[in-house]
PDB file of C-alpha atoms in Angstrom:
ATOM      1  CA  TYR A   1     -41.340  -2.026   2.680  1.00  0.00           C
ATOM      2  CA  GLY A   2     -43.129   1.061   3.969  1.00  0.00           C
ATOM      3  CA  GLN A   3     -40.919   3.302   1.823  1.00  0.00           C
ATOM      4  CA  VAL A   4     -42.175   1.673  -1.398  1.00  0.00           C
ATOM      5  CA  HIS A   5     -45.797   1.369  -0.171  1.00  0.00           C
ATOM      6  CA  TYR A   6     -45.665  -2.428  -0.039  1.00  0.00           C
ATOM      7  CA  PRO A   7     -47.915  -4.505  -0.286  1.00  0.00           C
ATOM      8  CA  PHE A   8     -50.186  -2.044  -2.089  1.00  0.00           C
ATOM      9  CA  GLU A   9     -47.570  -1.136  -4.718  1.00  0.00           C
ATOM     10  CA  ASN A  10     -44.199  -2.340  -6.011  1.00  0.00           C
ATOM     11  CA  LYS A  11     -44.781  -5.926  -4.877  1.00  0.00           C
ATOM     12  CA  ASP A  12     -42.370  -7.480  -7.404  1.00  0.00           C
ATOM     13  CA  TRP A  13     -39.639  -4.925  -6.710  1.00  0.00           C
ATOM     14  CA  PHE A  14     -39.847  -5.446  -2.970  1.00  0.00           C
ATOM     15  CA  GLU A  15     -39.818  -9.226  -3.129  1.00  0.00           C
ATOM     16  CA  ASN A  16     -36.799  -9.149  -5.459  1.00  0.00           C
ATOM     17  CA  ASN A  17     -34.845  -6.817  -3.167  1.00  0.00           C
ATOM     18  CA  PHE A  18     -35.731  -8.142   0.277  1.00  0.00           C
ATOM     19  CA  PRO A  19     -33.818  -8.923   2.402  1.00  0.00           C
ATOM     20  CA  ALA A  20     -31.230  -6.203   1.763  1.00  0.00           C
ATOM     21  CA  ASP A  21     -27.725  -7.297   0.771  1.00  0.00           C
ATOM     22  CA  PHE A  22     -26.146  -5.295   3.577  1.00  0.00           C
ATOM     23  CA  ILE A  23     -26.671  -2.540   6.093  1.00  0.00           C
ATOM     24  CA  ALA A  24     -24.113  -0.218   7.684  1.00  0.00           C
ATOM     25  CA  GLU A  25     -24.413   1.652  10.968  1.00  0.00           C
ATOM     26  CA  GLY A  26     -22.508   2.484  14.129  1.00  0.00           C
ATOM     27  CA  GLN A  27     -21.768   0.070  16.938  1.00  0.00           C
ATOM     28  CA  ASP A  28     -24.369   1.777  19.116  1.00  0.00           C
ATOM     29  CA  GLN A  29     -27.098   0.407  16.834  1.00  0.00           C
ATOM     30  CA  THR A  30     -26.379  -3.228  17.740  1.00  0.00           C
ATOM     31  CA  ARG A  31     -29.267  -3.167  20.205  1.00  0.00           C
ATOM     32  CA  GLY A  32     -31.141  -0.492  18.275  1.00  0.00           C
ATOM     33  CA  TRP A  33     -31.636  -0.256  14.521  1.00  0.00           C
ATOM     34  CA  PHE A  34     -29.941  -3.575  13.688  1.00  0.00           C
ATOM     35  CA  ASN A  35     -32.084  -5.429  16.192  1.00  0.00           C
ATOM     36  CA  LYS A  36     -35.369  -3.673  15.460  1.00  0.00           C
ATOM     37  CA  LEU A  37     -35.111  -4.324  11.720  1.00  0.00           C
ATOM     38  CA  HIS A  38     -34.737  -8.047  12.360  1.00  0.00           C
ATOM     39  CA  VAL A  39     -37.600  -8.056  14.856  1.00  0.00           C
ATOM     40  CA  LEU A  40     -39.952  -6.351  12.393  1.00  0.00           C
ATOM     41  CA  ALA A  41     -38.845  -8.475   9.435  1.00  0.00           C
ATOM     42  CA  THR A  42     -39.246 -11.686  11.414  1.00  0.00           C
ATOM     43  CA  ALA A  43     -42.685 -10.675  12.674  1.00  0.00           C
ATOM     44  CA  LEU A  44     -43.941  -9.593   9.237  1.00  0.00           C
ATOM     45  CA  PHE A  45     -42.128 -11.916   6.823  1.00  0.00           C
ATOM     46  CA  ASN A  46     -40.381 -14.567   8.944  1.00  0.00           C
ATOM     47  CA  LYS A  47     -37.053 -13.478   7.411  1.00  0.00           C
ATOM     48  CA  ASN A  48     -33.971 -11.547   8.410  1.00  0.00           C
ATOM     49  CA  ALA A  49     -34.011  -7.904   7.319  1.00  0.00           C
ATOM     50  CA  TYR A  50     -30.525  -8.037   5.751  1.00  0.00           C
ATOM     51  CA  LYS A  51     -27.895 -10.562   4.719  1.00  0.00           C
ATOM     52  CA  ASN A  52     -24.718  -8.773   5.809  1.00  0.00           C
ATOM     53  CA  VAL A  53     -23.871  -6.031   8.267  1.00  0.00           C
ATOM     54  CA  ILE A  54     -20.919  -3.635   8.476  1.00  0.00           C
ATOM     55  CA  VAL A  55     -20.519  -2.028  11.887  1.00  0.00           C
ATOM     56  CA  ASN A  56     -18.222   0.932  12.415  1.00  0.00           C
ATOM     57  CA  GLY A  57     -16.615   1.929  15.671  1.00  0.00           C
ATOM     58  CA  ILE A  58     -15.918   5.459  16.896  1.00  0.00           C
ATOM     59  CA  VAL A  59     -13.140   7.749  15.681  1.00  0.00           C
ATOM     60  CA  LEU A  60     -11.420   9.163  18.766  1.00  0.00           C
ATOM     61  CA  ALA A  61      -8.743  11.786  19.271  1.00  0.00           C
ATOM     62  CA  GLU A  62      -5.105  10.694  19.143  1.00  0.00           C
ATOM     63  CA  ASP A  63      -5.000  10.355  22.937  1.00  0.00           C
ATOM     64  CA  GLY A  64      -8.047   8.073  22.943  1.00  0.00           C
ATOM     65  CA  LYS A  65     -10.455  10.700  24.227  1.00  0.00           C
ATOM     66  CA  LYS A  66     -13.728  11.616  22.539  1.00  0.00           C
ATOM     67  CA  MET A  67     -13.353  14.277  19.849  1.00  0.00           C
ATOM     68  CA  SER A  68     -14.881  17.536  20.961  1.00  0.00           C
ATOM     69  CA  LYS A  69     -15.330  20.984  19.442  1.00  0.00           C
ATOM     70  CA  SER A  70     -14.776  22.575  22.825  1.00  0.00           C
ATOM     71  CA  ALA A  71     -11.559  20.632  23.435  1.00  0.00           C
ATOM     72  CA  LYS A  72     -10.392  21.180  19.836  1.00  0.00           C
ATOM     73  CA  ASN A  73      -8.594  17.845  20.045  1.00  0.00           C
ATOM     74  CA  TYR A  74      -8.807  16.942  16.373  1.00  0.00           C
ATOM     75  CA  PRO A  75      -7.174  18.289  13.192  1.00  0.00           C
ATOM     76  CA  ASP A  76      -9.200  20.394  10.776  1.00  0.00           C
ATOM     77  CA  PRO A  77     -10.411  17.909   8.120  1.00  0.00           C
ATOM     78  CA  TRP A  78     -10.388  20.529   5.354  1.00  0.00           C
ATOM     79  CA  ARG A  79      -6.771  21.376   6.114  1.00  0.00           C
ATOM     80  CA  MET A  80      -5.951  17.670   5.953  1.00  0.00           C
ATOM     81  CA  PHE A  81      -7.750  17.295   2.623  1.00  0.00           C
ATOM     82  CA  ASP A  82      -5.651  20.168   1.269  1.00  0.00           C
ATOM     83  CA  ALA A  83      -2.441  18.737   2.730  1.00  0.00           C
ATOM     84  CA  TYR A  84      -2.800  15.033   1.945  1.00  0.00           C
ATOM     85  CA  GLY A  85      -5.790  14.673  -0.372  1.00  0.00           C
ATOM     86  CA  VAL A  86      -9.141  13.012   0.188  1.00  0.00           C
ATOM     87  CA  ASP A  87      -7.902   9.614  -0.999  1.00  0.00           C
ATOM     88  CA  ALA A  88      -5.296   9.340   1.757  1.00  0.00           C
ATOM     89  CA  MET A  89      -7.913  10.055   4.416  1.00  0.00           C
ATOM     90  CA  ARG A  90     -10.421   7.691   2.819  1.00  0.00           C
ATOM     91  CA  TYR A  91      -7.932   4.821   2.509  1.00  0.00           C
ATOM     92  CA  TYR A  92      -6.691   5.389   6.069  1.00  0.00           C
ATOM     93  CA  LEU A  93     -10.209   4.888   7.401  1.00  0.00           C
ATOM     94  CA  PHE A  94     -10.988   2.022   5.015  1.00  0.00           C
ATOM     95  CA  ILE A  95      -8.142  -0.149   6.303  1.00  0.00           C
ATOM     96  CA  SER A  96      -8.459   0.853   9.952  1.00  0.00           C
ATOM     97  CA  PRO A  97     -10.092  -1.054  12.839  1.00  0.00           C
ATOM     98  CA  VAL A  98     -12.979   1.454  12.832  1.00  0.00           C
ATOM     99  CA  ILE A  99     -14.489  -0.453   9.879  1.00  0.00           C
ATOM    100  CA  GLU A 100     -14.575  -3.584  12.049  1.00  0.00           C
ATOM    101  CA  ALA A 101     -16.566  -2.158  14.970  1.00  0.00           C
ATOM    102  CA  GLU A 102     -13.454  -1.106  16.914  1.00  0.00           C
ATOM    103  CA  ASN A 103     -12.517   2.391  17.986  1.00  0.00           C
ATOM    104  CA  LEU A 104      -9.742   4.302  16.226  1.00  0.00           C
ATOM    105  CA  ASN A 105      -7.353   6.807  17.762  1.00  0.00           C
ATOM    106  CA  PHE A 106      -7.053   9.166  14.797  1.00  0.00           C
ATOM    107  CA  THR A 107      -3.444  10.028  13.940  1.00  0.00           C
ATOM    108  CA  GLU A 108      -2.592  12.619  11.294  1.00  0.00           C
ATOM    109  CA  LYS A 109       0.893  11.239  10.702  1.00  0.00           C
ATOM    110  CA  ASP A 110      -0.640   7.940   9.555  1.00  0.00           C
ATOM    111  CA  VAL A 111      -2.681   9.799   6.930  1.00  0.00           C
ATOM    112  CA  ALA A 112       0.491  11.575   5.796  1.00  0.00           C
ATOM    113  CA  GLU A 113       2.280   8.230   5.539  1.00  0.00           C
ATOM    114  CA  ILE A 114      -0.464   6.795   3.325  1.00  0.00           C
ATOM    115  CA  GLU A 115      -0.318   9.865   1.095  1.00  0.00           C
ATOM    116  CA  ARG A 116       3.420   9.274   0.691  1.00  0.00           C
ATOM    117  CA  LYS A 117       3.410   5.483   0.340  1.00  0.00           C
ATOM    118  CA  LEU A 118       0.273   5.086  -1.764  1.00  0.00           C
ATOM    119  CA  VAL A 119      -0.815   8.243  -3.579  1.00  0.00           C
ATOM    120  CA  MET A 120       2.581   9.812  -4.310  1.00  0.00           C
ATOM    121  CA  LEU A 121       4.347   6.515  -4.986  1.00  0.00           C
ATOM    122  CA  LEU A 122       1.674   5.468  -7.475  1.00  0.00           C
ATOM    123  CA  TRP A 123       1.717   8.850  -9.181  1.00  0.00           C
ATOM    124  CA  ASN A 124       5.497   8.626  -9.553  1.00  0.00           C
ATOM    125  CA  VAL A 125       5.005   5.328 -11.403  1.00  0.00           C
ATOM    126  CA  VAL A 126       2.433   6.972 -13.691  1.00  0.00           C
ATOM    127  CA  GLN A 127       4.818   9.840 -14.444  1.00  0.00           C
ATOM    128  CA  PHE A 128       7.568   7.341 -15.200  1.00  0.00           C
ATOM    129  CA  TYR A 129       5.247   5.533 -17.623  1.00  0.00           C
ATOM    130  CA  ASN A 130       4.193   8.773 -19.313  1.00  0.00           C
ATOM    131  CA  LEU A 131       7.815   9.863 -19.703  1.00  0.00           C
ATOM    132  CA  TYR A 132       8.606   6.888 -21.929  1.00  0.00           C
ATOM    133  CA  THR A 133       5.288   6.718 -23.787  1.00  0.00           C
ATOM    134  CA  LYS A 134       4.578  10.395 -24.528  1.00  0.00           C
ATOM    135  CA  ASP A 135       5.495   9.974 -28.206  1.00  0.00           C
ATOM    136  CA  LEU A 136       3.684   6.660 -28.635  1.00  0.00           C
ATOM    137  CA  LYS A 137       0.655   6.721 -30.895  1.00  0.00           C
ATOM    138  CA  LYS A 138      -0.457   3.287 -29.764  1.00  0.00           C
ATOM    139  CA  VAL A 139       0.459   1.081 -26.819  1.00  0.00           C
ATOM    140  CA  PRO A 140       2.085  -2.140 -28.060  1.00  0.00           C
ATOM    141  CA  LYS A 141       0.077  -5.316 -27.528  1.00  0.00           C
ATOM    142  CA  VAL A 142       2.588  -8.048 -26.831  1.00  0.00           C
ATOM    143  CA  GLU A 143       2.830 -10.918 -24.390  1.00  0.00           C
ATOM    144  CA  SER A 144       6.033 -10.893 -22.407  1.00  0.00           C
ATOM    145  CA  ASP A 145       8.187 -13.783 -21.274  1.00  0.00           C
ATOM    146  CA  ASN A 146      10.392 -11.458 -19.215  1.00  0.00           C
ATOM    147  CA  ILE A 147      10.553 -12.717 -15.641  1.00  0.00           C
ATOM    148  CA  LEU A 148       9.885  -9.273 -14.127  1.00  0.00           C
ATOM    149  CA  ASP A 149       6.836  -8.777 -16.352  1.00  0.00           C
ATOM    150  CA  ARG A 150       5.490 -12.231 -15.537  1.00  0.00           C
ATOM    151  CA  TRP A 151       6.057 -11.613 -11.834  1.00  0.00           C
ATOM    152  CA  ILE A 152       4.316  -8.225 -11.598  1.00  0.00           C
ATOM    153  CA  LEU A 153       1.356  -9.537 -13.621  1.00  0.00           C
ATOM    154  CA  ALA A 154       1.135 -12.544 -11.292  1.00  0.00           C
ATOM    155  CA  GLU A 155       1.139 -10.208  -8.279  1.00  0.00           C
ATOM    156  CA  LEU A 156      -1.480  -7.982  -9.933  1.00  0.00           C
ATOM    157  CA  GLU A 157      -3.891 -10.833 -10.628  1.00  0.00           C
ATOM    158  CA  LYS A 158      -3.321 -12.194  -7.130  1.00  0.00           C
ATOM    159  CA  LEU A 159      -4.240  -8.743  -5.793  1.00  0.00           C
ATOM    160  CA  ILE A 160      -7.382  -8.527  -7.933  1.00  0.00           C
ATOM    161  CA  ASP A 161      -8.439 -11.999  -6.795  1.00  0.00           C
ATOM    162  CA  GLU A 162      -7.869 -11.136  -3.126  1.00  0.00           C
ATOM    163  CA  VAL A 163      -9.669  -7.786  -3.295  1.00  0.00           C
ATOM    164  CA  THR A 164     -12.606  -9.284  -5.197  1.00  0.00           C
ATOM    165  CA  LYS A 165     -13.138 -12.185  -2.798  1.00  0.00           C
ATOM    166  CA  ASN A 166     -12.971  -9.959   0.266  1.00  0.00           C
ATOM    167  CA  MET A 167     -15.294  -7.340  -1.232  1.00  0.00           C
ATOM    168  CA  GLU A 168     -17.818 -10.040  -2.095  1.00  0.00           C
ATOM    169  CA  ASN A 169     -17.708 -11.121   1.548  1.00  0.00           C
ATOM    170  CA  TYR A 170     -17.941  -7.514   2.833  1.00  0.00           C
ATOM    171  CA  LYS A 171     -14.470  -7.729   4.382  1.00  0.00           C
ATOM    172  CA  LEU A 172     -13.458  -4.195   3.477  1.00  0.00           C
ATOM    173  CA  VAL A 173     -10.319  -3.967   5.600  1.00  0.00           C
ATOM    174  CA  GLN A 174      -8.902  -7.206   4.197  1.00  0.00           C
ATOM    175  CA  ALA A 175      -9.849  -6.061   0.698  1.00  0.00           C
ATOM    176  CA  GLY A 176      -8.092  -2.711   0.941  1.00  0.00           C
ATOM    177  CA  ARG A 177      -4.882  -3.460   2.816  1.00  0.00           C
ATOM    178  CA  PRO A 178      -3.012  -5.416   0.089  1.00  0.00           C
ATOM    179  CA  ILE A 179      -3.222  -2.471  -2.334  1.00  0.00           C
ATOM    180  CA  ILE A 180      -0.550  -0.372  -0.643  1.00  0.00           C
ATOM    181  CA  GLY A 181       1.802  -3.357  -0.530  1.00  0.00           C
ATOM    182  CA  PHE A 182       1.344  -3.980  -4.244  1.00  0.00           C
ATOM    183  CA  ILE A 183       2.140  -0.349  -5.077  1.00  0.00           C
ATOM    184  CA  ASP A 184       5.369  -0.669  -3.108  1.00  0.00           C
ATOM    185  CA  GLU A 185       6.283  -3.806  -5.097  1.00  0.00           C
ATOM    186  CA  LEU A 186       5.398  -2.079  -8.356  1.00  0.00           C
ATOM    187  CA  SER A 187       7.504   1.001  -7.635  1.00  0.00           C
ATOM    188  CA  THR A 188      10.475  -0.195  -5.607  1.00  0.00           C
ATOM    189  CA  TRP A 189      11.009  -3.545  -7.285  1.00  0.00           C
ATOM    190  CA  TYR A 190       9.425  -3.748 -10.753  1.00  0.00           C
ATOM    191  CA  VAL A 191       9.948  -0.190 -12.027  1.00  0.00           C
ATOM    192  CA  ARG A 192      13.322   0.227 -10.366  1.00  0.00           C
ATOM    193  CA  ARG A 193      14.639  -2.961 -11.988  1.00  0.00           C
ATOM    194  CA  SER A 194      13.009  -2.263 -15.344  1.00  0.00           C
ATOM    195  CA  ARG A 195      14.344   1.272 -15.899  1.00  0.00           C
ATOM    196  CA  ASP A 196      17.041   0.162 -18.324  1.00  0.00           C
ATOM    197  CA  ARG A 197      14.463  -1.720 -20.391  1.00  0.00           C
ATOM    198  CA  PHE A 198      12.443   1.477 -20.895  1.00  0.00           C
ATOM    199  CA  LYS A 199      15.586   3.443 -21.782  1.00  0.00           C
ATOM    200  CA  GLY A 200      17.346   0.748 -23.809  1.00  0.00           C
ATOM    201  CA  ALA A 201      17.792   0.219 -27.531  1.00  0.00           C
ATOM    202  CA  ASP A 202      16.151  -3.225 -27.541  1.00  0.00           C
ATOM    203  CA  GLN A 203      12.782  -2.149 -28.963  1.00  0.00           C
ATOM    204  CA  GLU A 204      11.172  -5.562 -28.558  1.00  0.00           C
ATOM    205  CA  ASP A 205      12.002  -5.715 -24.858  1.00  0.00           C
ATOM    206  CA  LYS A 206      10.995  -2.070 -24.436  1.00  0.00           C
ATOM    207  CA  ASP A 207       7.602  -2.819 -25.995  1.00  0.00           C
ATOM    208  CA  LYS A 208       7.118  -5.691 -23.558  1.00  0.00           C
ATOM    209  CA  ALA A 209       7.897  -3.460 -20.581  1.00  0.00           C
ATOM    210  CA  ILE A 210       5.586  -0.676 -21.799  1.00  0.00           C
ATOM    211  CA  ALA A 211       2.739  -3.082 -22.536  1.00  0.00           C
ATOM    212  CA  THR A 212       3.108  -4.705 -19.118  1.00  0.00           C
ATOM    213  CA  LEU A 213       3.189  -1.453 -17.148  1.00  0.00           C
ATOM    214  CA  HIS A 214       0.226  -0.108 -19.129  1.00  0.00           C
ATOM    215  CA  ASP A 215      -1.758  -3.248 -18.338  1.00  0.00           C
ATOM    216  CA  VAL A 216      -0.851  -3.045 -14.656  1.00  0.00           C
ATOM    217  CA  LEU A 217      -1.789   0.626 -14.268  1.00  0.00           C
ATOM    218  CA  VAL A 218      -5.117   0.259 -16.076  1.00  0.00           C
ATOM    219  CA  ARG A 219      -6.221  -2.774 -14.073  1.00  0.00           C
ATOM    220  CA  LEU A 220      -4.842  -1.363 -10.824  1.00  0.00           C
ATOM    221  CA  SER A 221      -6.887   1.819 -11.295  1.00  0.00           C
ATOM    222  CA  LEU A 222     -10.013  -0.328 -11.634  1.00  0.00           C
ATOM    223  CA  VAL A 223      -9.420  -2.312  -8.464  1.00  0.00           C
ATOM    224  CA  MET A 224      -8.423   0.795  -6.474  1.00  0.00           C
ATOM    225  CA  ALA A 225     -11.417   2.868  -7.558  1.00  0.00           C
ATOM    226  CA  PRO A 226     -13.748   2.012  -4.633  1.00  0.00           C
ATOM    227  CA  PHE A 227     -11.032   2.857  -2.099  1.00  0.00           C
ATOM    228  CA  THR A 228      -9.244   5.823  -3.674  1.00  0.00           C
ATOM    229  CA  PRO A 229     -11.592   7.234  -6.328  1.00  0.00           C
ATOM    230  CA  PHE A 230      -9.679  10.406  -7.192  1.00  0.00           C
ATOM    231  CA  ILE A 231      -6.173   9.067  -7.806  1.00  0.00           C
ATOM    232  CA  SER A 232      -7.753   6.082  -9.589  1.00  0.00           C
ATOM    233  CA  GLU A 233      -9.510   8.457 -11.979  1.00  0.00           C
ATOM    234  CA  GLU A 234      -6.276  10.401 -12.533  1.00  0.00           C
ATOM    235  CA  VAL A 235      -4.371   7.207 -13.297  1.00  0.00           C
ATOM    236  CA  TRP A 236      -7.094   5.903 -15.619  1.00  0.00           C
ATOM    237  CA  GLN A 237      -7.336   9.080 -17.669  1.00  0.00           C
ATOM    238  CA  SER A 238      -3.583   9.633 -17.773  1.00  0.00           C
ATOM    239  CA  VAL A 239      -2.752   6.111 -18.954  1.00  0.00           C
ATOM    240  CA  THR A 240      -5.723   5.428 -21.247  1.00  0.00           C
ATOM    241  CA  ASN A 241      -6.098   8.997 -22.604  1.00  0.00           C
ATOM    242  CA  LYS A 242      -9.871   8.502 -22.410  1.00  0.00           C
ATOM    243  CA  LEU A 243     -10.630  11.946 -21.025  1.00  0.00           C
ATOM    244  CA  ASP A 244     -14.335  11.633 -21.829  1.00  0.00           C
ATOM    245  CA  ASP A 245     -14.595   8.344 -19.943  1.00  0.00           C
ATOM    246  CA  SER A 246     -14.325   7.408 -16.270  1.00  0.00           C
ATOM    247  CA  VAL A 247     -12.793   4.548 -14.332  1.00  0.00           C
ATOM    248  CA  HIS A 248     -15.991   4.481 -12.289  1.00  0.00           C
ATOM    249  CA  LEU A 249     -18.044   3.520 -15.349  1.00  0.00           C
ATOM    250  CA  GLN A 250     -15.971   0.426 -16.166  1.00  0.00           C
ATOM    251  CA  GLU A 251     -16.668  -3.222 -15.425  1.00  0.00           C
ATOM    252  CA  TRP A 252     -14.949  -4.740 -12.419  1.00  0.00           C
ATOM    253  CA  PRO A 253     -11.864  -6.681 -13.618  1.00  0.00           C
ATOM    254  CA  GLU A 254     -12.082 -10.460 -13.642  1.00  0.00           C
ATOM    255  CA  THR A 255      -9.051 -12.310 -12.326  1.00  0.00           C
ATOM    256  CA  ARG A 256      -6.844 -13.793 -15.041  1.00  0.00           C
ATOM    257  CA  LYS A 257      -5.984 -16.838 -12.965  1.00  0.00           C
ATOM    258  CA  LYS A 258      -3.686 -18.350 -15.581  1.00  0.00           C
ATOM    259  CA  LEU A 259      -1.253 -15.489 -14.917  1.00  0.00           C
ATOM    260  CA  ILE A 260      -0.980 -16.224 -11.177  1.00  0.00           C
ATOM    261  CA  ASP A 261       2.327 -18.102 -11.038  1.00  0.00           C
ATOM    262  CA  LYS A 262       2.588 -19.031  -7.360  1.00  0.00           C
ATOM    263  CA  LYS A 263       6.050 -20.525  -7.723  1.00  0.00           C
ATOM    264  CA  LEU A 264       7.375 -17.372  -9.377  1.00  0.00           C
ATOM    265  CA  ILE A 265       5.794 -15.195  -6.674  1.00  0.00           C
ATOM    266  CA  GLU A 266       7.421 -17.325  -3.978  1.00  0.00           C
ATOM    267  CA  GLU A 267      10.840 -17.328  -5.650  1.00  0.00           C
ATOM    268  CA  MET A 268      10.777 -13.576  -6.264  1.00  0.00           C
ATOM    269  CA  GLY A 269       9.803 -13.079  -2.633  1.00  0.00           C
ATOM    270  CA  MET A 270      12.912 -15.009  -1.587  1.00  0.00           C
ATOM    271  CA  VAL A 271      15.098 -12.887  -3.873  1.00  0.00           C
ATOM    272  CA  ARG A 272      13.635  -9.678  -2.464  1.00  0.00           C
ATOM    273  CA  ASN A 273      14.262 -10.886   1.093  1.00  0.00           C
ATOM    274  CA  ILE A 274      17.888 -11.721   0.282  1.00  0.00           C
ATOM    275  CA  VAL A 275      18.419  -8.263  -1.238  1.00  0.00           C
ATOM    276  CA  SER A 276      16.737  -6.643   1.761  1.00  0.00           C
ATOM    277  CA  TYR A 277      18.927  -8.541   4.235  1.00  0.00           C
ATOM    278  CA  GLY A 278      22.003  -7.602   2.212  1.00  0.00           C
ATOM    279  CA  LEU A 279      21.128  -3.913   2.330  1.00  0.00           C
ATOM    280  CA  GLU A 280      20.591  -4.098   6.092  1.00  0.00           C
ATOM    281  CA  ALA A 281      23.902  -5.851   6.746  1.00  0.00           C
TER     282      ALA A 281
END
């Protein structure tokens, strides 16, 4: 209120924006800033100062000790950005306990694993899509009855629904974690079992596969954007060819609930488990 010179100015703006939707600070502010804001707001307005709070813990060295310049017990962040990309680091922190007021023993190999399982795996899918659509003037718009197409679209809409609900409730860890699992399903199950459809002579089935994968990549880039902004932008521009546009200027995707076939998701999960057990035998 002091920042906007309330109550002498900006009365309507302040009353429409108070209390704040959320505030974010470190765990050490539980008895400090978090508390003092509520005390002042209660004394002045008989209201809480904010509706939601996100408290972060402390990032520690791999051995659990405090990071220190003198001890040099942490990796150079710029070297890590060059090695694994900013998105891998960002996603690693987003889905870690540090977002839920717990401490995190920072481990470089976990960042490397995310770069491999999320960023690189997704980009391989994009390259696969581009390989079979490079001569297309227009992406086909067809609805598919193919079981693989129906399944991956069901999983996609389930993901969007889960991410949306958790983001709306400020549960960032729960919102971000399912993304890496979906990318694994997309790459190792859907694309791997659809390769022949992209290569085949059945043009109608090929169009269905292309249309489905295009839809998945576009909507996936939208839902990933808050967590991994750079690879999301690369995917968006590569798949849509809208080089003068940005994924970060698009509307958040609404869940197409009619596509969420729970029975199909369950049955495909059983099939995947059977295949997995067979490979392990």
